[in-house]
Short mmCIF file of C-alpha atoms in Angstrom, two decimals:
data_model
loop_
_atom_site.label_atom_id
_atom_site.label_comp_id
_atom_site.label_asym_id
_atom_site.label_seq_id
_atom_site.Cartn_x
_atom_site.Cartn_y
_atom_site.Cartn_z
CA UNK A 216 0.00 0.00 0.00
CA UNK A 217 1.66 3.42 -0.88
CA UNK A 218 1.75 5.68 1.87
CA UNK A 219 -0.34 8.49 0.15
CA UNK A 220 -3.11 6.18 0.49
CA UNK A 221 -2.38 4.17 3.43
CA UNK A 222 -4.70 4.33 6.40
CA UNK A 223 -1.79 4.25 8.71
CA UNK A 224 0.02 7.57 8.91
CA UNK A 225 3.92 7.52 7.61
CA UNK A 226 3.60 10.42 5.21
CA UNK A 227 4.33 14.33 5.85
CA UNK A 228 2.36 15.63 8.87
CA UNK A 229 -0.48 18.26 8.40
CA UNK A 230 -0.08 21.45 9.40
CA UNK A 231 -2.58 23.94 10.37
CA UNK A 232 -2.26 27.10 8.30
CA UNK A 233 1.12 25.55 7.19
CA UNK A 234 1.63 26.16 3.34
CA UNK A 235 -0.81 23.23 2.16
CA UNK A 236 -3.82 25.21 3.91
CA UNK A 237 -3.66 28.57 3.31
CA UNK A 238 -3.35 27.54 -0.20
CA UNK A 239 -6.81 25.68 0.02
CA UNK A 240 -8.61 28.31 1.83
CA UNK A 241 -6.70 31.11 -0.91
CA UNK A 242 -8.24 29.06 -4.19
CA UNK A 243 -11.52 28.23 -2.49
CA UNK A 244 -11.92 32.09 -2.17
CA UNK A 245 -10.54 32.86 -5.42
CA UNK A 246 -13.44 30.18 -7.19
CA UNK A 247 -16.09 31.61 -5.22
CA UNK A 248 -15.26 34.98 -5.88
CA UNK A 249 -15.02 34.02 -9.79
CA UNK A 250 -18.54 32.46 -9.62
CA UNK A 251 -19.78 35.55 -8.46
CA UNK A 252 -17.97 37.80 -10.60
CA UNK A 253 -18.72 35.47 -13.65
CA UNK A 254 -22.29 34.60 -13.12
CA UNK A 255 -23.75 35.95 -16.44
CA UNK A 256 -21.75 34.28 -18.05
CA UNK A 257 -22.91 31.04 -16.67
CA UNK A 258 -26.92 32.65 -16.65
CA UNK A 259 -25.98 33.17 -20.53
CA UNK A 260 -25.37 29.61 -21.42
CA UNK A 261 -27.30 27.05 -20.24
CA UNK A 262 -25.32 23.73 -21.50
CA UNK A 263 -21.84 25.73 -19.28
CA UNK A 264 -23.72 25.77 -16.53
CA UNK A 265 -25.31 22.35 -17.15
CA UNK A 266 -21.92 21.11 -17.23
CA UNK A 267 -20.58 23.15 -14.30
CA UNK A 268 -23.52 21.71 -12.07
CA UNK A 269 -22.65 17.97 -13.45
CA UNK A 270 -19.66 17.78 -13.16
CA UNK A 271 -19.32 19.37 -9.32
CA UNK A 272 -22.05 16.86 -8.91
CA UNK A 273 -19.68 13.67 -10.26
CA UNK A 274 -16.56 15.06 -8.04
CA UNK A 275 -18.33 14.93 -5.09
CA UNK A 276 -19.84 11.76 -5.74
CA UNK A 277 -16.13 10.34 -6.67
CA UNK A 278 -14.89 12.06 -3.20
CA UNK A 279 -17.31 9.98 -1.80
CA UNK A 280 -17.27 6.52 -3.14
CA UNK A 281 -13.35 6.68 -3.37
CA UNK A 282 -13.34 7.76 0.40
CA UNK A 283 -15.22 4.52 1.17
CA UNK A 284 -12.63 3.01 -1.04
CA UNK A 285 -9.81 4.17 1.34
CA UNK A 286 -11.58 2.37 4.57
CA UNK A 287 -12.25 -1.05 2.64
CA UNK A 288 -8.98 -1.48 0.84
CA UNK A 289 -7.38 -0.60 4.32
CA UNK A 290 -9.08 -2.84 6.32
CA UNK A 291 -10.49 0.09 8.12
CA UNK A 292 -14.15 0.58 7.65
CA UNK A 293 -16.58 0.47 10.83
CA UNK A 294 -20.09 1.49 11.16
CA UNK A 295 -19.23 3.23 14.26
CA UNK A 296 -17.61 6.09 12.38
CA UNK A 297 -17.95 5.65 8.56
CA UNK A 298 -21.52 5.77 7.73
CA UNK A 299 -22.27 8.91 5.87
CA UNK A 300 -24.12 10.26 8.55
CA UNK A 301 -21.98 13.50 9.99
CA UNK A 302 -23.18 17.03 8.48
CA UNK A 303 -20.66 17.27 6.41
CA UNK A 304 -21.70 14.03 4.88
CA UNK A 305 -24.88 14.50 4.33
CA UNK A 306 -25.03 18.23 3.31
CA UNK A 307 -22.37 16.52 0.31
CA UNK A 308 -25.48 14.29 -0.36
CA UNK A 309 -27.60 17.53 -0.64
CA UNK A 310 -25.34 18.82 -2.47
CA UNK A 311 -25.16 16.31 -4.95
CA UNK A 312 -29.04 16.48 -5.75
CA UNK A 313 -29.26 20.04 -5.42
CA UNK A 314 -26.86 20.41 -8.58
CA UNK A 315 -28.50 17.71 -10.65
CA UNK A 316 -32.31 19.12 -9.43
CA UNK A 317 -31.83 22.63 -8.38
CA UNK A 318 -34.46 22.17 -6.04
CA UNK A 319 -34.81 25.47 -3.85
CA UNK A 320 -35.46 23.58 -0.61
CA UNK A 321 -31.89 21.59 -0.64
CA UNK A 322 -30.20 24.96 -2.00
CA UNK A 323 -31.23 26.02 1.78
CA UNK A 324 -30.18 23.11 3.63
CA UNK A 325 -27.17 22.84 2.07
CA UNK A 326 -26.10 26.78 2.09
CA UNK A 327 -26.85 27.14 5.58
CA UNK A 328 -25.89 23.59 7.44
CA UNK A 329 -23.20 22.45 4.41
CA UNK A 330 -21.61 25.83 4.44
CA UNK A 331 -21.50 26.94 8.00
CA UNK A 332 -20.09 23.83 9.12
CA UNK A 333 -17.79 23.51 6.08
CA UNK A 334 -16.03 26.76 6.36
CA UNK A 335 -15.38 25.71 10.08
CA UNK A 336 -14.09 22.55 9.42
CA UNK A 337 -11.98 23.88 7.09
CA UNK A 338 -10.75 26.66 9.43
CA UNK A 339 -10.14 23.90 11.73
CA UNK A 340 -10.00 20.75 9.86
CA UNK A 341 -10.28 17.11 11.48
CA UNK A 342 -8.17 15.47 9.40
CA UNK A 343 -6.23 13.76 11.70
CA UNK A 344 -2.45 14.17 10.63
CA UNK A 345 -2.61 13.31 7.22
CA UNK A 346 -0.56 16.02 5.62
CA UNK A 347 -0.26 16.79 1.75
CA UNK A 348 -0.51 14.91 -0.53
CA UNK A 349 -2.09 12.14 1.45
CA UNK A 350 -5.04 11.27 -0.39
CA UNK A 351 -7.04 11.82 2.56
CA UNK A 352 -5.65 15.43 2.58
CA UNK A 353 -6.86 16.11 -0.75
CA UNK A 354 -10.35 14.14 -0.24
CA UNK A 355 -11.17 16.28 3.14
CA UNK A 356 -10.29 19.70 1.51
CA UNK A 357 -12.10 19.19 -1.80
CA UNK A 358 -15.48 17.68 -0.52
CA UNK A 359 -15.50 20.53 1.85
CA UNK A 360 -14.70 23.22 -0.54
CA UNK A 361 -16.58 21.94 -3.45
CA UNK A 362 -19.77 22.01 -1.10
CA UNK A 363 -19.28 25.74 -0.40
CA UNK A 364 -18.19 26.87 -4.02
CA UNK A 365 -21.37 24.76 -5.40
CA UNK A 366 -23.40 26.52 -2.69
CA UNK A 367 -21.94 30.06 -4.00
CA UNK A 368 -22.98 28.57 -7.35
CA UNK A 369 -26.57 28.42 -7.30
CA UNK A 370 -27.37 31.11 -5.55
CA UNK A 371 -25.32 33.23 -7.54
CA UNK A 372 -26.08 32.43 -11.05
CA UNK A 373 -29.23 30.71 -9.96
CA UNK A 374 -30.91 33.65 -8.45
CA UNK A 375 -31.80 31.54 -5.93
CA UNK A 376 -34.02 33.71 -3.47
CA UNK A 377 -33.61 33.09 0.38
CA UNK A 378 -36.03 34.08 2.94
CA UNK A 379 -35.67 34.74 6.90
CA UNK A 380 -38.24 31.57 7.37
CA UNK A 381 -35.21 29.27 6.00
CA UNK A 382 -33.10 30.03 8.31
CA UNK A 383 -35.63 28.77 11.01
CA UNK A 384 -36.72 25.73 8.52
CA UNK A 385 -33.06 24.22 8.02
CA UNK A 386 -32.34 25.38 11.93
CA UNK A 387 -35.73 22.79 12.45
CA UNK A 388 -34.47 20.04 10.58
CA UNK A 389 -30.76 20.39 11.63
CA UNK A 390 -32.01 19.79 14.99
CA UNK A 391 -34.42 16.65 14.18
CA UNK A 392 -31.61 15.20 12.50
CA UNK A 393 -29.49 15.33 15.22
CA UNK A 394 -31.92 13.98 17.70
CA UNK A 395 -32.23 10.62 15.29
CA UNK A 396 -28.08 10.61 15.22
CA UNK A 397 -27.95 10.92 18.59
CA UNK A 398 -30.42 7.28 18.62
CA UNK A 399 -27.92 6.14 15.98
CA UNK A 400 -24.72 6.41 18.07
CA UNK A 401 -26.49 4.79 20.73
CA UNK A 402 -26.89 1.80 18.31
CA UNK A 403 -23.53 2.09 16.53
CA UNK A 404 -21.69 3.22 19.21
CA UNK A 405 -20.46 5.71 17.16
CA UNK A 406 -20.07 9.77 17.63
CA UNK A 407 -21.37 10.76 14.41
CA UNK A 408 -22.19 14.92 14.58
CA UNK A 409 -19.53 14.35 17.48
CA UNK A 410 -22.81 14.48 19.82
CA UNK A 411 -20.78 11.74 22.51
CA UNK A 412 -17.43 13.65 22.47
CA UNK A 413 -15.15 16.20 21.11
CA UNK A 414 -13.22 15.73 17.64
CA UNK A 415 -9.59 14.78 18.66
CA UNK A 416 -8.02 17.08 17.19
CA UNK A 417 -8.40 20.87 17.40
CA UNK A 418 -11.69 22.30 16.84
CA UNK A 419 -14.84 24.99 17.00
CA UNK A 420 -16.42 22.43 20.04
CA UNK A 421 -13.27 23.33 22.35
CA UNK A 422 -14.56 26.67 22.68
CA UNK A 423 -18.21 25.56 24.08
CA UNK A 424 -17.39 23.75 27.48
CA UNK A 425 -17.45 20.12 28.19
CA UNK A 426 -20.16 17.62 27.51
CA UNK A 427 -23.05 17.71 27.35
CA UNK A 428 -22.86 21.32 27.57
CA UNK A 429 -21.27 22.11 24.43
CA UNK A 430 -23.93 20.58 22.38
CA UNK A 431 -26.70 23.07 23.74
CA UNK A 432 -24.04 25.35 23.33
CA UNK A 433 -24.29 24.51 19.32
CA UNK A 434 -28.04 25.10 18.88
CA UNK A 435 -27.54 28.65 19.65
CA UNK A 436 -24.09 28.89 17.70
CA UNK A 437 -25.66 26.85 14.97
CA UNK A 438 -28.60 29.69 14.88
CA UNK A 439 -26.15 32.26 15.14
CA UNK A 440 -24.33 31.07 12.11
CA UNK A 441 -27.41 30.91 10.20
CA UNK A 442 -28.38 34.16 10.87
CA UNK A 443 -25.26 35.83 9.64
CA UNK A 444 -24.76 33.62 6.39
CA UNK A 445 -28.48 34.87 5.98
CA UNK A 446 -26.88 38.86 6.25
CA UNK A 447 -24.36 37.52 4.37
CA UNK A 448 -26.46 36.63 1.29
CA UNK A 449 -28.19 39.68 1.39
CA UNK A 450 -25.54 41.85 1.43
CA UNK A 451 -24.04 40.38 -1.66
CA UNK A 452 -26.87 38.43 -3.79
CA UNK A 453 -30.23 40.18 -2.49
CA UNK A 454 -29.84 42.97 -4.69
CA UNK A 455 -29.16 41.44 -7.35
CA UNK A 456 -32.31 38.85 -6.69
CA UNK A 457 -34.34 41.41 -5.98
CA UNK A 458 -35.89 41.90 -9.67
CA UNK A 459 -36.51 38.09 -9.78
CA UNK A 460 -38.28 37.63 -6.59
CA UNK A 461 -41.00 36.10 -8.94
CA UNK A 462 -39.10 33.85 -11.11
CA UNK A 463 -38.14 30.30 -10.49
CA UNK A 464 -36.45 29.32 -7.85
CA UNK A 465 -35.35 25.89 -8.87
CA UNK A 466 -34.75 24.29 -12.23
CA UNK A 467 -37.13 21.71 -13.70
CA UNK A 468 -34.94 19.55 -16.30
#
């Protein structure tokens, strides 16, 4: 097994905001700024953007399968932690239909629980120590990023309009789902959404107390979050939405 895709660390260490990072978190702003700034274009020409959504769409699903991959060909895959069943898992799933369907209501979910918790993570990945160019390096960073810049995507040259009342909505079902994970660790004996313990490595929870109390800690943060990515896509898309409040909000293809 080559190192770069060994489960068992013997490659370069990561780094937190060593060279490898910052130079994740520079492109991911430079493709969501060129989304933005390039939007027409994409508005302009339906098959681009067709192709843009697709093929985000089949990276994230290759992220995914070759991630399960990794475990099985290591000998390493357990229920107890490699379900898809964290956020970041399952905001990739949302992801994945909102590009192929365009459907407004998983444009919210995933903007507000797949973005907030993305940029975090990526902030202050849990990647263990698996430094570039692990494959698990490049797996955690894209999946992540591609989430946000897909996010940036349809909302952008979507026109996707967002409303106060999804903030609450995804802040609802955020919380449902967590109450069912919270049942499934039970069975798996797992700590999927990290709901029995802290990430081991550095992380947002450290700042919220011990458990339990961090994770009543997180509804509020979680809310908090939501609310300012809502500011946040007013200040920069609402204006530019606000001539098409009546127009579709999702695709039908």
């Amino acid at each position: 097994m080559p190192w770069w895709f060994s489960y068992k660390h013997n490659g370069p260490d990561f780094t937190m905001f060593g060279a490898a990072h910052l130079s994740v978190l520079t492109l991911l702003i430079i493709a969501c700024l060129y989304f933005i700034l390039a939007r027409e274009t994409f508005r302009n020409s339906p098959k681009l953007d067709r192709n843009i959504r697709y093929t985000l769409a089949a990276c994230l699903i290759f992220l995914e399968a070759s991630y399960h991959i990794w475990y099985i060909v290591n000998d390493a895959w357990s229920v107890q932690f490699a379900l898809p069943l964290h956020l970041s898992s399952i905001t990739l799933i949302t992801c994945i239909f909102m590009l192929i369907t365009g459907h407004k209501r998983l444009i919210e979910i995933t903007f507000f629980a797949g973005v907030s918790s993305a940029f975090l993570t990526l902030i202050t990945p849990d990647v263990g120590n698996f430094g570039y160019p692990h494959f698990r390096f490049f797996h955690f960073f894209l999946s992540h990023a591609i989430v946000i810049i897909a996010s940036i995507y349809m909302i952008a040259v979507k026109k996707t309009m967002l409303t106060f009342s999804s903030v609450m909505t995804v802040w609802l079902y955020t919380n449902l789902y967590a109450a069912l994970i919270f049942l499934v660790n039970f069975i798996t004996d797992g700590n999927y959404l990290y709901l029995m313990r802290k990430p081991a490595g550095p992380s947002p929870f450290d700042w919220f107390g011990p458990w339990p109390y961090y994770i009543l800690v997180l509804q509020l943060v979680s809310l908090i979050l939501f609310v300012f990515m809502y500011g946040l896509y007013q200040l920069l898309f609402r204006k530019g939405h606000h001539h098409n409040r009546k127009g579709n909000n999702y695709m039908h293809e």
